[in-house]
Short mmCIF file of C-alpha atoms and ligand atoms in Angstrom, two decimals:
data_model
loop_
_atom_site.label_atom_id
_atom_site.label_comp_id
_atom_site.label_asym_id
_atom_site.label_seq_id
_atom_site.Cartn_x
_atom_site.Cartn_y
_atom_site.Cartn_z
CA MET G 1 89.35 97.67 77.67
CA THR G 2 88.43 94.19 77.63
CA GLU G 3 84.67 93.52 76.59
CA PRO G 4 83.20 91.15 79.20
CA HIS G 5 82.57 87.63 78.09
CA PRO G 6 78.95 86.95 76.86
CA ASP G 7 78.46 84.56 79.38
CA THR G 8 79.90 86.52 82.48
CA GLN G 9 76.57 87.96 83.43
CA ALA G 10 75.00 84.55 83.87
CA ALA G 11 78.09 83.17 85.51
CA ALA G 12 77.78 86.03 87.89
CA GLU G 13 74.20 85.57 88.54
CA ALA G 14 74.82 81.80 88.82
CA GLY G 15 77.70 81.91 90.96
CA ALA G 16 76.18 84.11 93.35
CA ALA G 17 72.78 82.21 93.68
CA CYS G 18 74.77 78.97 93.80
CA PRO G 19 78.38 78.87 94.77
CA ALA G 20 79.02 75.04 94.81
CA ASP G 21 77.27 74.20 91.75
CA LEU G 22 78.71 70.97 90.49
CA ALA G 23 76.21 70.18 87.78
CA GLY G 24 74.82 67.24 89.19
CA HIS G 25 78.53 65.92 89.59
CA LYS G 26 78.95 63.96 93.10
CA ARG G 27 81.89 65.77 95.23
CA PRO G 28 84.52 63.00 95.25
CA THR G 29 85.47 62.05 98.96
CA GLN G 30 88.98 63.05 100.40
CA ALA G 31 90.58 59.80 99.86
CA GLU G 32 89.19 59.99 95.91
CA ALA G 33 90.88 63.42 95.96
CA GLU G 34 94.27 62.30 97.55
CA ALA G 35 94.11 59.04 94.91
CA ALA G 36 93.82 61.75 91.91
CA VAL G 37 96.91 63.64 93.39
CA ARG G 38 98.72 60.35 93.45
CA THR G 39 97.92 59.64 89.94
CA LEU G 40 99.06 62.88 89.00
CA LEU G 41 102.53 62.43 90.86
CA LEU G 42 103.28 59.60 89.00
CA TRP G 43 102.04 61.29 85.80
CA ALA G 44 104.92 63.78 86.29
CA GLY G 45 107.33 60.78 86.46
CA ASP G 46 107.99 60.37 90.22
CA ASP G 47 107.52 57.78 92.97
CA PRO G 48 104.51 58.78 94.98
CA ASP G 49 105.82 56.31 97.83
CA ARG G 50 108.88 57.86 98.33
CA GLU G 51 109.56 59.68 101.82
CA GLY G 52 109.27 63.38 100.50
CA LEU G 53 105.86 62.53 98.57
CA VAL G 54 104.07 60.27 100.79
CA ASP G 55 101.94 62.88 102.59
CA THR G 56 101.87 65.08 99.34
CA PRO G 57 98.17 63.99 98.26
CA LYS G 58 96.70 64.93 101.48
CA ARG G 59 98.79 68.13 101.95
CA VAL G 60 97.28 68.79 98.28
CA ALA G 61 93.80 67.85 99.00
CA LYS G 62 93.79 70.38 102.16
CA SER G 63 95.53 73.06 100.22
CA TYR G 64 92.61 73.03 97.61
CA ARG G 65 90.10 73.61 100.03
CA GLU G 66 92.04 77.17 100.73
CA LEU G 67 92.82 77.90 97.19
CA PHE G 68 89.23 77.35 95.89
CA VAL G 69 87.32 78.64 98.89
CA GLY G 70 85.47 80.77 96.76
CA TYR G 71 83.11 78.34 95.77
CA GLY G 72 81.53 78.30 99.23
CA THR G 73 81.28 81.77 99.31
CA ASP G 74 78.24 84.05 98.42
CA PRO G 75 79.51 87.59 96.98
CA VAL G 76 76.09 88.52 97.30
CA GLN G 77 75.64 87.87 100.82
CA LEU G 78 79.22 89.55 101.42
CA LEU G 79 77.66 92.90 99.78
CA GLN G 80 74.26 92.90 101.51
CA ARG G 81 75.43 94.32 104.65
CA SER G 82 75.60 97.90 103.72
CA PHE G 83 75.53 101.17 105.19
CA GLU G 84 72.84 103.81 104.14
CA GLU G 85 74.09 106.32 106.73
CA VAL G 86 76.83 107.95 104.95
CA ALA G 87 75.88 111.56 105.60
CA GLY G 88 75.45 112.26 101.75
CA TYR G 89 78.66 110.85 100.66
CA ASP G 90 78.46 110.64 96.92
CA GLU G 91 82.14 110.50 95.92
CA MET G 92 84.18 108.21 94.33
CA VAL G 93 85.14 105.19 96.66
CA VAL G 94 88.24 103.32 95.23
CA LEU G 95 90.31 100.37 96.84
CA ARG G 96 93.34 99.76 94.93
CA ASP G 97 96.21 97.25 95.03
CA ILE G 98 93.91 94.30 96.60
CA ARG G 99 96.17 91.31 96.20
CA LEU G 100 94.93 89.06 93.70
CA GLU G 101 95.42 85.42 93.83
CA SER G 102 93.46 82.98 91.50
CA HIS G 103 94.05 79.84 89.13
CA CYS G 104 93.96 79.71 85.73
CA GLU G 105 90.76 77.37 84.68
CA HIS G 106 92.91 76.42 81.48
CA HIS G 107 95.85 75.06 83.26
CA MET G 108 95.25 75.04 87.09
CA VAL G 109 98.22 77.29 87.75
CA PRO G 110 98.38 80.61 89.66
CA ILE G 111 97.29 83.89 88.17
CA ILE G 112 98.96 86.50 90.75
CA GLY G 113 98.39 90.38 90.67
CA ARG G 114 96.06 93.17 91.81
CA ALA G 115 92.72 94.24 91.80
CA HIS G 116 91.43 97.98 91.87
CA VAL G 117 87.71 98.42 92.57
CA GLY G 118 85.84 101.59 92.54
CA TYR G 119 82.33 102.44 92.91
CA LEU G 120 80.18 105.88 92.99
CA PRO G 121 77.40 105.33 95.60
CA ARG G 122 74.04 105.87 95.52
CA GLY G 123 73.04 106.19 99.09
CA ARG G 124 74.62 102.69 100.24
CA VAL G 125 78.22 102.16 100.84
CA VAL G 126 79.71 99.14 102.13
CA GLY G 127 82.83 98.35 104.60
CA ILE G 128 85.95 98.33 102.42
CA SER G 129 87.06 95.17 103.49
CA LYS G 130 83.78 93.65 101.98
CA LEU G 131 85.48 94.99 98.34
CA ALA G 132 88.53 93.02 98.97
CA ARG G 133 86.52 89.77 99.91
CA VAL G 134 84.37 89.91 96.80
CA VAL G 135 87.55 89.92 94.79
CA ASP G 136 88.64 86.90 96.64
CA ALA G 137 85.04 85.29 96.42
CA PHE G 138 85.41 84.97 92.69
CA ALA G 139 89.14 85.02 92.53
CA LYS G 140 89.48 81.52 94.74
CA ARG G 141 87.75 79.71 92.05
CA LEU G 142 89.08 78.64 88.59
CA GLN G 143 88.97 81.63 86.42
CA ILE G 144 89.80 83.28 83.17
CA GLN G 145 90.59 87.04 84.34
CA GLU G 146 88.08 88.66 81.98
CA LYS G 147 85.20 86.71 83.47
CA LEU G 148 86.75 87.28 86.81
CA THR G 149 86.85 91.13 86.05
CA ALA G 150 83.39 91.22 85.14
CA GLN G 151 82.04 89.08 88.01
CA ILE G 152 83.27 91.37 90.38
CA ALA G 153 81.90 94.40 89.11
CA ASN G 154 78.47 92.84 88.15
CA ALA G 155 78.00 91.61 91.88
CA ILE G 156 78.99 95.13 92.89
CA ASN G 157 76.67 96.71 90.61
CA ASP G 158 73.88 94.18 91.22
CA VAL G 159 73.79 94.32 95.11
CA LEU G 160 74.82 98.14 95.95
CA ASP G 161 73.07 99.55 92.79
CA PRO G 162 75.76 102.20 92.77
CA VAL G 163 75.99 105.12 89.90
CA GLY G 164 78.79 103.21 88.37
CA VAL G 165 81.55 100.72 89.44
CA ALA G 166 85.01 100.37 87.80
CA VAL G 167 87.13 97.08 88.07
CA VAL G 168 90.64 96.82 86.88
CA LEU G 169 92.58 93.41 87.18
CA GLU G 170 96.31 93.14 86.48
CA ALA G 171 98.24 90.04 86.62
CA ALA G 172 100.49 87.71 85.78
CA HIS G 173 99.76 84.00 84.46
CA GLN G 174 102.33 81.67 85.69
CA CYS G 175 100.50 79.39 82.55
CA MET G 176 102.31 82.08 80.37
CA THR G 177 105.37 82.86 82.57
CA THR G 178 106.62 79.38 83.56
CA ARG G 179 105.38 77.40 80.81
CA GLY G 180 104.20 77.52 77.38
CA VAL G 181 105.77 80.64 75.53
CA HIS G 182 107.53 81.48 78.88
CA LYS G 183 107.14 85.32 78.74
CA HIS G 184 108.18 86.46 81.92
CA GLY G 185 107.18 89.95 83.41
CA VAL G 186 104.12 90.10 81.02
CA THR G 187 100.89 91.21 82.68
CA MET G 188 97.51 91.03 81.57
CA VAL G 189 95.45 94.03 81.93
CA THR G 190 91.34 93.64 81.91
CA SER G 191 88.70 96.19 82.96
CA THR G 192 85.04 96.38 83.38
CA MET G 193 83.51 99.78 83.53
CA LEU G 194 79.58 99.89 84.25
CA GLY G 195 77.44 102.94 84.56
CA ALA G 196 78.93 106.41 85.01
CA PHE G 197 82.59 104.99 84.52
CA ARG G 198 81.89 103.55 81.15
CA ASP G 199 79.49 106.72 80.10
CA ASP G 200 81.12 109.63 81.73
CA HIS G 201 84.88 110.57 80.70
CA ALA G 202 85.47 112.63 83.74
CA THR G 203 84.45 109.86 85.98
CA ARG G 204 86.59 107.29 84.24
CA ARG G 205 89.75 109.47 84.18
CA GLU G 206 89.51 110.23 87.64
CA PHE G 207 89.62 106.63 88.45
CA LEU G 208 92.48 105.66 86.28
CA SER G 209 94.42 108.35 87.95
CA ILE G 210 93.79 107.34 91.18
CA ILE G 211 94.87 103.70 90.54
CA ASN G 212 97.52 104.68 88.50
CA GLY G 213 98.89 107.25 91.34
CA ARG G 214 100.94 104.43 93.10
CA SER G 215 104.51 103.16 92.88
CA GLY G 216 104.22 99.59 93.98
CA THR G 217 104.94 96.61 92.09
CA PHE G 218 103.89 92.95 92.47
CA GLU G 219 105.88 89.78 92.11
CA GLY G 220 103.92 87.29 89.77
ZN1 ZN V 1 96.34 79.10 81.76
#
């Protein structure tokens, strides 16, 4: 079990309150972003004016809008529409095998894996698609896996005030599998357990057995 990074709570709160915090920096124009991509093409050793690359800066700038759409998404707002009429349902809710696509903040290459999110409601539940969207809201940013794990758990904990929250992420980091030490097939597993999932062994065991009772694999 990975201890959350000390900055995580603050980062999660800051991220939730102000998703597009540039710390005073000015957001570049599309033309400036394209020029930066052109520089990187040259740096990689290719001719940015050759036919195949001529539109690449434009495509990359556009794809960055999708890959990093999380900066414009407020996870708190996503979770705020919850349902209180749950007919006394107070058992564990688990969404497992959520596709996880993020980018490592050290190398800006993909982190691909899956997320498992569980909580024990205290009267309030959210639509399950919201849990997947909260994962995306934090994942579609530059991340380290430890921080991402804690941010997801803290956001659910803060907004739903459940009896407990559990988040487990398993992911392959392309900065490790395709460069650097080239360790293919290695996955990193991180978890944040809050409330009953941290304090009560039976609750934690039930969650872990639910998420382990699957057979699928993912391609990193
Ligand atoms: Zn990396």
